[in-house]
Coordinates of C-alpha atoms and ligand atoms in Angstrom, one line a residue:
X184 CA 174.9 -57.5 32.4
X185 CA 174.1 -60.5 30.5
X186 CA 171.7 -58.0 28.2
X187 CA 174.3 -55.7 27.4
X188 CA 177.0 -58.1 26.3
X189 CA 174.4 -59.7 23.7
X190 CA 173.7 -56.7 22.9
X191 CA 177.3 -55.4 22.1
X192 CA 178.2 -59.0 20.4
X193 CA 175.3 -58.5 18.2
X194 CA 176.5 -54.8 17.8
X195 CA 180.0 -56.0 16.6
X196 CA 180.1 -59.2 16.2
X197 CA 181.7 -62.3 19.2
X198 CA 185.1 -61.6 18.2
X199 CA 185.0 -57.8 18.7
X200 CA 183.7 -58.2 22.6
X201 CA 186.3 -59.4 25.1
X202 CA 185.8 -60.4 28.5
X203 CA 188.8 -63.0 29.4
X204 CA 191.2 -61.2 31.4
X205 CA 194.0 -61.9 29.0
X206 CA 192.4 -60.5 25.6
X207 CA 191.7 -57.3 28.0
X208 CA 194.7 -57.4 29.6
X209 CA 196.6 -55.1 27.1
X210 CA 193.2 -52.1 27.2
X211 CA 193.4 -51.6 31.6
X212 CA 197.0 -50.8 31.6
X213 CA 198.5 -47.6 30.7
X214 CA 201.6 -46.6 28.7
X215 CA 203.5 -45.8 31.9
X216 CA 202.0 -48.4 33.8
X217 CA 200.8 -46.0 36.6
X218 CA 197.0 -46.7 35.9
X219 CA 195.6 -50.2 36.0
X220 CA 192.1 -50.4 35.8
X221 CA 189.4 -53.3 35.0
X222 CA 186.7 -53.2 32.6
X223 CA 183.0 -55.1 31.8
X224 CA 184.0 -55.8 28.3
X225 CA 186.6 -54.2 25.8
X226 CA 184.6 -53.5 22.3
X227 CA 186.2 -53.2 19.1
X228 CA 183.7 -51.5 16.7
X229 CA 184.5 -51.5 13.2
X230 CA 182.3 -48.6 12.0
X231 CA 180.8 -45.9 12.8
X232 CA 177.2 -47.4 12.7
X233 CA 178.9 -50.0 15.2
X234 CA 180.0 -47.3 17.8
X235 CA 176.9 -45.9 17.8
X236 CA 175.0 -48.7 18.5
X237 CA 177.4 -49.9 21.3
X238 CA 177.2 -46.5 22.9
X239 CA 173.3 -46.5 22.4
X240 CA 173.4 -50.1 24.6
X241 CA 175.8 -48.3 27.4
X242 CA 173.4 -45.7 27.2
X243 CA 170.3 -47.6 27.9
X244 CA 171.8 -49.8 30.2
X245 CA 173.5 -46.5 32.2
X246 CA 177.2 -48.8 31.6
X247 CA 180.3 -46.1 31.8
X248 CA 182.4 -46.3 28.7
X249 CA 186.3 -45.2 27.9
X250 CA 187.2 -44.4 24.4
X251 CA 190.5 -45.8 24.1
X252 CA 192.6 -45.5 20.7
X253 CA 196.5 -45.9 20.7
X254 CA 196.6 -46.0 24.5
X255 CA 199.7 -44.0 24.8
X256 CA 198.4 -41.1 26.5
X257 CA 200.3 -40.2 30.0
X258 CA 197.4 -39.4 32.3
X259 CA 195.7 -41.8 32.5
X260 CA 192.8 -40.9 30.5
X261 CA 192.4 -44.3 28.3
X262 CA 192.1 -46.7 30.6
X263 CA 189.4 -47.5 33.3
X264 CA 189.2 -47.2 37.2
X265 CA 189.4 -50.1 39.1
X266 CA 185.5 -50.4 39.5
X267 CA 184.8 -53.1 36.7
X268 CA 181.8 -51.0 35.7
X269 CA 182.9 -49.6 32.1
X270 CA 183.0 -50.7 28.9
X271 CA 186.2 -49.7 26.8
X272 CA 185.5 -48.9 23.3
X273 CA 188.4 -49.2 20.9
X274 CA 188.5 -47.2 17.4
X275 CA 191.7 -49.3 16.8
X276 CA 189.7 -51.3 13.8
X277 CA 188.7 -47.9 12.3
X278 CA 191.3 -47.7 10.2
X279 CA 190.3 -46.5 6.7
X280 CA 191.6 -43.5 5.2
X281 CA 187.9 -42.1 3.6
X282 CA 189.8 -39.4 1.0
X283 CA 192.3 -37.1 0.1
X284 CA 192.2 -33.8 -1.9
X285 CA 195.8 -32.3 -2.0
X286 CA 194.1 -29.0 -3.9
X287 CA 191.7 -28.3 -1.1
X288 CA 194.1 -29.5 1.4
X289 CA 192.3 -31.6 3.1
X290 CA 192.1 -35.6 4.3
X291 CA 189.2 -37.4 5.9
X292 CA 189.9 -40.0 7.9
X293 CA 188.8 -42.5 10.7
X294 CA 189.4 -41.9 14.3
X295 CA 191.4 -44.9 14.3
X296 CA 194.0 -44.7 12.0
X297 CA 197.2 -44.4 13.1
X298 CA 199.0 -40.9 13.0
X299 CA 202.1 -42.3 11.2
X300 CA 199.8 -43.8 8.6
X301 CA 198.0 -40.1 8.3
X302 CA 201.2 -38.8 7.9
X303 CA 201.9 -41.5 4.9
X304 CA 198.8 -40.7 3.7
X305 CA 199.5 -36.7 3.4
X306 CA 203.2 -37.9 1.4
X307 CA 201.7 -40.1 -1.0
X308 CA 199.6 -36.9 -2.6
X309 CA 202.9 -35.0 -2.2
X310 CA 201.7 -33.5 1.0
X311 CA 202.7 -32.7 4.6
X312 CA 200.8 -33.9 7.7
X313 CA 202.9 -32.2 9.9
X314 CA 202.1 -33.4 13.6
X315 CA 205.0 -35.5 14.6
X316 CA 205.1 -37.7 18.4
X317 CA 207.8 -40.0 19.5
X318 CA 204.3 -41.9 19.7
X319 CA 203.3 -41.6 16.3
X320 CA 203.5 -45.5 15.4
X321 CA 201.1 -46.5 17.9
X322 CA 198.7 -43.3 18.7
X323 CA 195.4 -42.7 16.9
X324 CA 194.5 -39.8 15.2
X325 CA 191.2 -39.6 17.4
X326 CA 193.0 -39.9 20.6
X327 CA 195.4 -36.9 19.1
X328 CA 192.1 -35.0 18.6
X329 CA 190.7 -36.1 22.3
X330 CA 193.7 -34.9 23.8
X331 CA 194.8 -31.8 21.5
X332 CA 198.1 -33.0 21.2
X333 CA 201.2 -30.8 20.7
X334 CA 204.5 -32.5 19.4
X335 CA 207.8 -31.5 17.7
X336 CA 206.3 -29.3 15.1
X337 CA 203.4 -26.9 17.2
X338 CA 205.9 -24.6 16.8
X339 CA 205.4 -24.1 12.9
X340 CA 202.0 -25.5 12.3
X341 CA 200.2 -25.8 16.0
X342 CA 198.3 -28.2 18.2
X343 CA 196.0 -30.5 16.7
X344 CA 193.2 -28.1 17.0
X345 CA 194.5 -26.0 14.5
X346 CA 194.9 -28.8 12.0
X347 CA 191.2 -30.2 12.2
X348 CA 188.5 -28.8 9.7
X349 CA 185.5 -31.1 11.1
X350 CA 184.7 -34.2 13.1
X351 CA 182.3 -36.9 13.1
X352 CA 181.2 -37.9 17.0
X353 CA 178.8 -40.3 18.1
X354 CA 177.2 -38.6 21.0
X355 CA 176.7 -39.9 24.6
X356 CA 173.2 -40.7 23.4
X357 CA 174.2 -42.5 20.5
X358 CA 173.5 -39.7 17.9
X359 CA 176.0 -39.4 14.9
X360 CA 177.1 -35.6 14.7
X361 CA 178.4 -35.8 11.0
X362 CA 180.5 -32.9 10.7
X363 CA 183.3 -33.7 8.2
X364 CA 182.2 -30.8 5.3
X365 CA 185.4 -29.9 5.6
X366 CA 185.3 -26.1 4.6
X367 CA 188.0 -23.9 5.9
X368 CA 185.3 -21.3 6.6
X369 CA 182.0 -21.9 7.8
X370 CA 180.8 -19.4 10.7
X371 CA 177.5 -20.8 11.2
X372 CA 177.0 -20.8 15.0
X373 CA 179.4 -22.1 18.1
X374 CA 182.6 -24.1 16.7
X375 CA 181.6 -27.8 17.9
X376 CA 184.5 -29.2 16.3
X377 CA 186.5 -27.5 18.2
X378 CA 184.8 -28.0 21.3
X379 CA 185.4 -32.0 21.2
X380 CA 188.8 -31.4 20.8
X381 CA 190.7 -32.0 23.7
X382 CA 187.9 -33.2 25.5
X383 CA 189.2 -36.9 26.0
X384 CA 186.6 -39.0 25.7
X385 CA 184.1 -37.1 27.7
X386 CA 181.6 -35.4 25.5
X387 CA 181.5 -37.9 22.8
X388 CA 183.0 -40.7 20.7
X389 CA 185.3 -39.2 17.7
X390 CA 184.6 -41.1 15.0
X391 CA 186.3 -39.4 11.6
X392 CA 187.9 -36.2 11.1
X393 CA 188.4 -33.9 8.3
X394 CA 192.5 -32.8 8.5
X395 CA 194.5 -30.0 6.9
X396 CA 197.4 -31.0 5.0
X397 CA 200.5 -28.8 4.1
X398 CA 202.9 -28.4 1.3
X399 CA 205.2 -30.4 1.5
X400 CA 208.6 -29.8 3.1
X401 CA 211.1 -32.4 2.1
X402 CA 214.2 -29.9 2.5
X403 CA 215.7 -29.8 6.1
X404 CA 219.2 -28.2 7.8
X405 CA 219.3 -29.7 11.1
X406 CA 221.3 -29.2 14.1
X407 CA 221.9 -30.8 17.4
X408 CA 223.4 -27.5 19.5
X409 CA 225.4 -27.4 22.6
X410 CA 224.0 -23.8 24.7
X411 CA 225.1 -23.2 28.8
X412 CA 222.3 -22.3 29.9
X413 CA 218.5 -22.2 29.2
X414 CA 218.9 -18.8 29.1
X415 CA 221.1 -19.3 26.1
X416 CA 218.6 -21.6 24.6
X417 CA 215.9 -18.7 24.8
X418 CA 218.1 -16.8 23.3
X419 CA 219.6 -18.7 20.6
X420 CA 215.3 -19.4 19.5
X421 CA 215.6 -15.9 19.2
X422 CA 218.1 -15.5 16.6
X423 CA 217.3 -18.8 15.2
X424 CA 213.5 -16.7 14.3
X425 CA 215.4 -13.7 12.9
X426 CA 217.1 -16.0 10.5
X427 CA 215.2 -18.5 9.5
X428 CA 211.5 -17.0 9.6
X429 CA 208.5 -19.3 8.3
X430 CA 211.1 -22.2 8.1
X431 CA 212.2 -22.5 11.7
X432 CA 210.1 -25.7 12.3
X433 CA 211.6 -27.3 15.5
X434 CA 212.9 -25.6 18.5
X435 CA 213.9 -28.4 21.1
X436 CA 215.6 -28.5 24.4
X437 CA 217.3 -31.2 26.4
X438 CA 219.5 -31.0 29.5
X439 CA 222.4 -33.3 30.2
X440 CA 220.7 -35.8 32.7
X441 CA 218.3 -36.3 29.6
X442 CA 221.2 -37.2 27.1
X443 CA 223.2 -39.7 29.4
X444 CA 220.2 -41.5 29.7
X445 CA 219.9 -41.8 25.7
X446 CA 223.2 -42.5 25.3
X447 CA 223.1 -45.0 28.3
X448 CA 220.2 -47.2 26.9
X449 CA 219.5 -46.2 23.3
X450 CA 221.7 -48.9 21.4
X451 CA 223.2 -46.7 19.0
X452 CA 223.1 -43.4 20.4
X453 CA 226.4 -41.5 19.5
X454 CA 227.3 -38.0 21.1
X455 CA 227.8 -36.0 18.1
X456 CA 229.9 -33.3 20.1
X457 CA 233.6 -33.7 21.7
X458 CA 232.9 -31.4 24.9
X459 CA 229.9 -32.0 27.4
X460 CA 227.3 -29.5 27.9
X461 CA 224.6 -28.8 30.8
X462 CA 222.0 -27.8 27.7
X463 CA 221.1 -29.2 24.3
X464 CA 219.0 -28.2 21.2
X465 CA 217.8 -29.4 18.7
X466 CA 217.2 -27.1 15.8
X467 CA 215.0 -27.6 12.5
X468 CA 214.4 -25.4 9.1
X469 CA 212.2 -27.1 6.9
X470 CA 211.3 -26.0 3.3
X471 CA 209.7 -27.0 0.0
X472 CA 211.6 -28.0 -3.3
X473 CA 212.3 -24.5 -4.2
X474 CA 213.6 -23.6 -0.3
X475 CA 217.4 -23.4 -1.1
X476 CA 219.6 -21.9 1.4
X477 CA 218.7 -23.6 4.4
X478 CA 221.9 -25.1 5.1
X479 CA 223.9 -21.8 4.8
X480 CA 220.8 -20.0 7.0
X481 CA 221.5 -22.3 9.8
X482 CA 224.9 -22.0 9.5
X483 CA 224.7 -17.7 9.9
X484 CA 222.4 -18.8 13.3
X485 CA 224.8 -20.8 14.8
X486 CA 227.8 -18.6 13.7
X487 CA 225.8 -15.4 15.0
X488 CA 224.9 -17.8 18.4
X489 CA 228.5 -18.9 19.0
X490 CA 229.6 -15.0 18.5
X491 CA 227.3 -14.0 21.1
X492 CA 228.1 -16.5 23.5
X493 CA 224.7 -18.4 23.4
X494 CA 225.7 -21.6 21.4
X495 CA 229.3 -23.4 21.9
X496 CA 229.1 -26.5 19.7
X497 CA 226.8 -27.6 17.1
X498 CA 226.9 -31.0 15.0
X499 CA 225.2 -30.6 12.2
X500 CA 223.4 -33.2 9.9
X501 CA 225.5 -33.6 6.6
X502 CA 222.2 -35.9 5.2
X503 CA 219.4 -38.2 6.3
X504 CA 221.2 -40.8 8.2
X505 CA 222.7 -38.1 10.2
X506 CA 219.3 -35.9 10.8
X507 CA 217.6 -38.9 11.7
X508 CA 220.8 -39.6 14.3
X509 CA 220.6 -36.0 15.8
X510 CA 216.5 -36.6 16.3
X511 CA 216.8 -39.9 17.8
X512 CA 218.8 -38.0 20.9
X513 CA 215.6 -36.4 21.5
X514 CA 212.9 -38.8 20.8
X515 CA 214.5 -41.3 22.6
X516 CA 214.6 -39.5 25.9
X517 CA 210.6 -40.9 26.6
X518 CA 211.3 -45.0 26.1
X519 CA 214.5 -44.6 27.8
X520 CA 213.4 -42.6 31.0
X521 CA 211.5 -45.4 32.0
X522 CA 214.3 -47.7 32.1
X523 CA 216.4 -46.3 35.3
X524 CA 213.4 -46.8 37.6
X525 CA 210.7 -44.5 38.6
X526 CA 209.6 -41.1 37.4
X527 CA 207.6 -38.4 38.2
X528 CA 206.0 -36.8 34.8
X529 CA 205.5 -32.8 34.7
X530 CA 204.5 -31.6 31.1
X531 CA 204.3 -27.7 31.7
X532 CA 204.0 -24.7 30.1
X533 CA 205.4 -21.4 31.0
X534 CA 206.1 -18.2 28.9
X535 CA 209.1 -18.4 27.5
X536 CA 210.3 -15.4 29.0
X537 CA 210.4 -17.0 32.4
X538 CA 211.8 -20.7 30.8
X539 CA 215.2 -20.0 32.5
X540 CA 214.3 -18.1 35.7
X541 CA 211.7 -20.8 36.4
X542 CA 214.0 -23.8 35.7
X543 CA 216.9 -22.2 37.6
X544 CA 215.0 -21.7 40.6
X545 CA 213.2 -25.0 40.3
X546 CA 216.1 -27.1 40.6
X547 CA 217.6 -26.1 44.4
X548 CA 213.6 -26.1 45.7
X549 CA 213.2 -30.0 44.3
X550 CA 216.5 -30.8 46.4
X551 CA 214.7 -29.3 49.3
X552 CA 212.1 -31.8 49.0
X553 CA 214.0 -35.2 48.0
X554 CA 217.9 -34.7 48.0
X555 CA 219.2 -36.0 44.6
X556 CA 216.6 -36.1 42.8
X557 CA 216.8 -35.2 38.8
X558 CA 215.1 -33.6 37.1
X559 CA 215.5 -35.5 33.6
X560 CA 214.2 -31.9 31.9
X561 CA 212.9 -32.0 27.6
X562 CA 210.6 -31.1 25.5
X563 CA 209.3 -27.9 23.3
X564 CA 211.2 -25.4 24.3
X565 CA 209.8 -23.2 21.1
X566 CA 206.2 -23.2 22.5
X567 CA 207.3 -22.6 26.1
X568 CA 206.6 -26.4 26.8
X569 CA 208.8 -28.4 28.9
X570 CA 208.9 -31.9 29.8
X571 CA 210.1 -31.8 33.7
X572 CA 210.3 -35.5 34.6
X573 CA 212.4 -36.7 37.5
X574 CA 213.7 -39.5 37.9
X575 CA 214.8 -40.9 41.6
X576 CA 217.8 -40.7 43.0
X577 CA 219.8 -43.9 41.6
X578 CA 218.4 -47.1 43.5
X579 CA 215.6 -45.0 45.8
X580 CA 212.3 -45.0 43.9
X581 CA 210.2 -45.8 46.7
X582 CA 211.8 -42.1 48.3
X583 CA 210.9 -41.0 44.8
X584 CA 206.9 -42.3 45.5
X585 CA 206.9 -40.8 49.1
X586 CA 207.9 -37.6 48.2
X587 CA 205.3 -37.3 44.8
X588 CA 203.1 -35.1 46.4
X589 CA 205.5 -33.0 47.7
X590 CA 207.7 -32.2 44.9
X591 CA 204.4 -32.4 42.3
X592 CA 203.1 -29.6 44.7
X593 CA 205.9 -27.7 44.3
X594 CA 206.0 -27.6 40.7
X595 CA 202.8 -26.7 40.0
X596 CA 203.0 -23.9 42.6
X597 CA 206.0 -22.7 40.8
X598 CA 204.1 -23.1 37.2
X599 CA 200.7 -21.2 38.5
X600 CA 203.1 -18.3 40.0
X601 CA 204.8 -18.2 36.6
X602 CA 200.9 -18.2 34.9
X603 CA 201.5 -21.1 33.0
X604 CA 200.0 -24.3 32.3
X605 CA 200.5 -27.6 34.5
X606 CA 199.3 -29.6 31.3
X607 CA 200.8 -28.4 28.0
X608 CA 199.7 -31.4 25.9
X609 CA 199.2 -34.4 27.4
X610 CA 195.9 -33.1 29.1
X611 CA 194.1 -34.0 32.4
X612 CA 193.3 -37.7 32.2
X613 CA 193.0 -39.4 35.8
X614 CA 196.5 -38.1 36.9
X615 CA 195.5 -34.1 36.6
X616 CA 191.9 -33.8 37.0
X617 CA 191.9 -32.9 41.0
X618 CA 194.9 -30.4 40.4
X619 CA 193.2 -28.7 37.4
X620 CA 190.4 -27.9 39.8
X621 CA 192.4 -26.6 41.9
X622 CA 194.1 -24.0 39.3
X623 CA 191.6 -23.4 37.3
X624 CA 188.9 -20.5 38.7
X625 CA 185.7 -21.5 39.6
X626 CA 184.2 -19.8 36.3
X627 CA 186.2 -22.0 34.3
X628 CA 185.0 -25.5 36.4
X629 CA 181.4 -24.2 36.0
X630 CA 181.6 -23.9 32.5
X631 CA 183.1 -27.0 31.7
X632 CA 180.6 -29.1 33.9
X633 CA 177.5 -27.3 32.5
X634 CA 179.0 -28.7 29.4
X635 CA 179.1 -31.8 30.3
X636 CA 176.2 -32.1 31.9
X637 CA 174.5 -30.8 28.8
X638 CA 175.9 -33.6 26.1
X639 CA 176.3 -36.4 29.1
X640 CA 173.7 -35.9 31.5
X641 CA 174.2 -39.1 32.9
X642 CA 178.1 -38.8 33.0
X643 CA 178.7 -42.2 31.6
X644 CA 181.3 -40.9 29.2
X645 CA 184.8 -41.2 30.8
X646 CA 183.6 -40.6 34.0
X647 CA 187.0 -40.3 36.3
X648 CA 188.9 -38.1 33.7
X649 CA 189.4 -34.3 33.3
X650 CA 187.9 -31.8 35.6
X651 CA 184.2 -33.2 34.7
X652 CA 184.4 -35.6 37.9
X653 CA 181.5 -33.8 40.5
Ligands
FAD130 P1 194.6 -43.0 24.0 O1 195.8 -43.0 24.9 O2 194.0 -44.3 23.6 O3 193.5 -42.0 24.7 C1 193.9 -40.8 25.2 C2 192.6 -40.0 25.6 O4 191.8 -39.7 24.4 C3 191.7 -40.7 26.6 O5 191.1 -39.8 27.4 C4 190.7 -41.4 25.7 O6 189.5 -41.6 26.3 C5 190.5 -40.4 24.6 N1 190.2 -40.9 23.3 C6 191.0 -41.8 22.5 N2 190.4 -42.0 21.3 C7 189.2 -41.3 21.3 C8 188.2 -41.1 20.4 N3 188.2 -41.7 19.2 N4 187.1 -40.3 20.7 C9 187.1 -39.8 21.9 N5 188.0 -39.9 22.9 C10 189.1 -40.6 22.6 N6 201.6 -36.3 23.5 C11 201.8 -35.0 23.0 O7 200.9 -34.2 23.0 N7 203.1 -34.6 22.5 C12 204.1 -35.5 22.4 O8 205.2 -35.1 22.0 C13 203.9 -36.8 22.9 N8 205.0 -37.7 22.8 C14 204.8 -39.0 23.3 C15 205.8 -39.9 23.3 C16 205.7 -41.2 23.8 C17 206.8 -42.2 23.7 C18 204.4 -41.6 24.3 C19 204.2 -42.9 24.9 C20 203.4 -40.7 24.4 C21 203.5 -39.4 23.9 N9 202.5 -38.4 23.9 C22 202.7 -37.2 23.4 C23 201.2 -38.8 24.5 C24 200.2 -39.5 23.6 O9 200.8 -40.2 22.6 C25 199.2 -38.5 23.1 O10 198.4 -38.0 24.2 C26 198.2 -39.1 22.0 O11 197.4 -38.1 21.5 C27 197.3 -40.2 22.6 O12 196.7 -40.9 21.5 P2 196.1 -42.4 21.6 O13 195.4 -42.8 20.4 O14 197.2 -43.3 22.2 O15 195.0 -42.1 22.8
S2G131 C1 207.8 -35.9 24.3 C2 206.7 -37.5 25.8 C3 206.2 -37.6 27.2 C4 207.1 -37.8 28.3 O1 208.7 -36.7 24.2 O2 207.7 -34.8 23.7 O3 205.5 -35.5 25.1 O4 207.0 -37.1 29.2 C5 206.8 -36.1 25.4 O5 208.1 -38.6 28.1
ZN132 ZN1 206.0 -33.6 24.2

C-alpha cells in the first residue's frame, strides 16, 4: 500500500492525497447520508496528466477507484463501500473553463467545474447553458455527464447527453481518449462520447467536455398554478404546448404534502394563492430579446385552463423577485424533505399518459403497506418524470425503514407494469444496481457487462455501482 501512496503523492503532490479520517471524512458520506463508505486515500488531481497517472498506479497496483465530483448524486454512486479498498479520485480541483465560442456554440470545459459556474460561463458570451439542478452550486459538470442528468429544463433542451459534443476520459488503463473536437457532426464510427455518458464512473474517468450552448433566453412569464388533479396537470401541459410552442421551457408538478413542507421549513416561503390545492405547477415560457408576448401567451393558457376546469388559481410573477419566489416552492422541496425525518427516494418515469392513473392508484396500495405514509410527490412532470419520495408517518421512521422493501417493491412493480423507468435521472449508483437487473432483460445486462469488461477488464472502476457488479 505503502507503494501506491508514494506513488499518488508524487502523482499530485502531499497535499492532494488524504488519509486522516477527518480530511476524508466529507468524500465516504453521501448527500442523503444513506451511504457511508471508507476509502485508502482520497486524491485530488489537478490535471488531466495527474488523473492519468493516479489511475495508471490503481491500475498497476489492481486498487478500486470512485470518481467523485460534487458528491450530490442520490444513489449512492460517489462514494465507496465499506471495504477500505478504493481510492476516491476527486475532479473538484479541475476547475478551468478551457474556451468558449458563442458562434460555434460551443464551451470546453473541465470535468470539474461546477455546473453553476458553466452556466456563468455560457452568460458572459451572451449565451444560455440551459441545464438547471436544485444542485447546481455544488455538482460538477463531469458527475452531470457520469450520471446523464435531467433537471428543470429536459423538457426544452434534454438530458445532458444531448448537450455534450465530445469528452476527454482517462481510461481504466490510464490512456487519455481526447475527444473534445467538438463538431456537431462527425459520423465516424460508434458514438463513444455518448457511451461514457451516464456511465457513472465505471468505464472511465471524465476529464473535459466539449458543451453546446444556446441563445440566450433572458425573457420569462412564470406561473405557479393551482390544478385538482394530476390529471388536470397532464392536461393543462397540454394546452400550455398548444400555446406557447418552442417557448414552454418548464413544466413542473408538486402535490400538497410537498408544499407544506416548503412552507414549513423554507424561511421565507410564502403561499402565493388564497385557497389550498391537492396539485401544483409550475409553469415557464422562456424567450430571447425579441420574444414579446410571453406574458399575454401565458395568460390565454391559464384563462383557456381555468375555462376548462383544469387550472383554478394561478399567481403569476409580476418580475424577478417574484419568479425567483414561485421557483423556490419547487426547488426547495429536496433540502427541506430531509428535515421531517426519514424518506424513501423514488425518481421514476412513466408515460405521461399513465402520470394520473399511476399516481392515483399508487397512493391507496402504499397505505396497504405502511398506513400513513406520504408520499411527498415532485419533479418533471413535462418529461413524464416524477419524484415519489415518502416520507414516514410523523414520529415513525424506523416503521418507515421496516417497511422499504416493501413499499420500494411495490413501486417499481407499479412503474415496470406502466413500462417506465425506475431511474429517470439520478441513475443506478449503489441504491439501484440489484433492482435494475432485475428489470432490465437479460440482453440488456449482457450488453452492458461485455462493455465493461471490454474497457475495465479488471473491474477496478466503481466496482459496486450500476448493473456492472457480477
Ligand atoms: P457525484 O455525486 O460526485 O458523482 C455521481 C456519479 O458520477 C458517481 O457514480 C461518480 O462516480 C460519477 N462521477 C462523478 N464525476 C465523474 C467524472 N469526472 N468521471 C466519471 N465519473 C464521475 N439530479 C438530476 O438529474 N436532476 C435534478 O433535478 C437533480 N436535483 C438535485 C437536487 C439536489 C438538492 C441534490 C442534492 C441532487 C440533485 N440531483 C439531481 C442529483 C445530483 O446532483 C446529480 O446526479 C449530479 O449530476 C451529480 O453530480 P456530482 O458532480 O455531484 O457527482
Ligand atoms: C429534483 C432532487 C432529488 C430528490 O429536485 O428535481 O431531482 O429526490 C430532484 O429530492
Ligand atoms: Zn429531479
Amino acid at each position: 500500500m505503502t507503494d501506491l501512496l508514494e506513488r499518488l503523492r508524487s502523482a499530485v503532490g502531499d497535499d492532494h492525497v488524504l488519509t486522516e479520517p477527518t480530511d476524508v471524512a466529507a468524500y465516504v458520506v453521501d448527500w442523503t447520508g444513506t451511504h457511508r463508505g471508507r476509502a485508502l486515500a482520497v486524491v485530488r488531481p489537478g490535471s488531466t496528466t495527474e488523473v492519468a497517472e493516479v489511475v495508471r498506479a490503481c491500475a498497476e497496483t489492481r486498487t478500486p477507484l470512485v470518481p467523485q465530483g460534487g458528491n450530490t448524486g442520490l444513489v449512492g454512486g460517489g462514494v465507496p463501500d465499506g471495504s477500505g479498498t478504493a481510492v476516491v479520485l476527486s475532479l473538484g480541483r479541475m476547475r478551468t473553463v478551457r474556451d468558449v465560442d458563442p458562434v460555434a456554440g460551443t464551451l470546453t470545459v473541465d470535468a470539474g467545474v461546477v455546473l453553476a459556474d458553466v452556466q456563468a460561463a455560457a452568460a458572459a458570451v451572451d449565451r444560455l447553458f440551459p441545464m438547471s439542478l436544485g444542485s447546481e452550486g455544488s455538482c460538477t459538470i463531469g458527475g452531470n455527464l457520469a450520471t446523464n442528468a435531467g433537471g428543470t429544463a429536459v423538457l426544452r433542451y434534454g438530458m445532458t447527453r444531448e448537450l455534450v459534443l465530445g469528452l476527454e476520459v482517462v481510461l481504466p488503463d490510464g490512456r487519455v481518449w481526447d475527444g473534445l473536437r467538438g463538431l456537431r457532426k462527425d459520423n465516424t464510427g460508434y458514438d463513444l462520447t455518448q457511451l461514457f455518458v451516464g456511465s457513472e464512473g465505471t468505464l472511465g474517468v471524465i476529464t473535459g467536455a466539449v458543451l453546446r450552448i444556446f441563445p440566450a433566453t433572458p425573457r420569462h412569464a412564470t406561473a405557479w398554478v393551482a390544478v385538482p388533479s394530476v390529471a388536470a396537470a397532464v392536461s393543462l401541459l397540454g394546452i400550455a404546448q398548444e400555446h406557447a410552442g418552442v417557448h414552454l421551457s418548464t413544466f413542473e408538478i408538486a402535490n400538497r404534502q410537498a408544499l407544506d413542507l416548503v412552507l414549513a421549513h423554507l424561511p421565507g416561503a410564502v403561499d402565493p394563492l388564497e385557497a389550498p390545492s391537492e396539485w401544483y405547477v409550475l409553469v415557464e415560457l422562456a424567450g430571447s430579446a425579441a420574444d414579446g408576448g410571453l406574458d399575454a401567451t401565458l395568460e390565454a393558457l391559464l384563462a383557456d385552463a381555468v375555462e376548462a376546469g383544469r387550472a383554478m388559481d394561478a399567481a403569476i410573477a409580476t418580475g424577478p423577485g417574484r419568479r425567483s419566489a414561485l421557483w423556490s416552492l419547487r426547488e426547495g422541496i429536496s433540502e427541506v424533505q430531509k428535515v421531517e425525518g426519514a424518506t424513501l427516494k423514488h425518481d421514476v418515469t412513466l408515460p405521461i399518459a399513465d402520470l394520473a392513473a399511476w399516481t392515483d392508484a399508487m397512493g391507496p396500495v402504499l397505505q396497504e403497506v405502511l398506513p400513513g405514509v406520504r408520499p411527498v410527490t415532485y419533479g418533471h412532470v413535462g418529461d413524464g418524470n416524477l419524484h415519489y419520495n415518502l416520507n414516514a408517518p410523523i414520529g415513525r421512521d424506523d416503521d418507515l425503514r421496516a417497511a422499504a422493501g416493501d413499499l420500494t417493491a411495490a413501486i417499481h412493480e407499479a412503474v415496470a407494469a406502466a413500462h417506465g423507468s425506475i431511474s429517470a435521472e439520478h441513475g443506478l449508483g449503489r441504491t439501484k444496481a440489484a433492482a435494475a437487473a432485475a428489470y432490465k432483460s437479460d440482453v440488456e445486462v449482457d450488453l452492458m457487462r461485455a462493455l465493461k469488461r471490454a474497457l475495465d477488464p479488471d473491474g477496478l472502476m466503481n466496482p459496486s455501482v450500476l448493473l456492472t457488479a457480477p
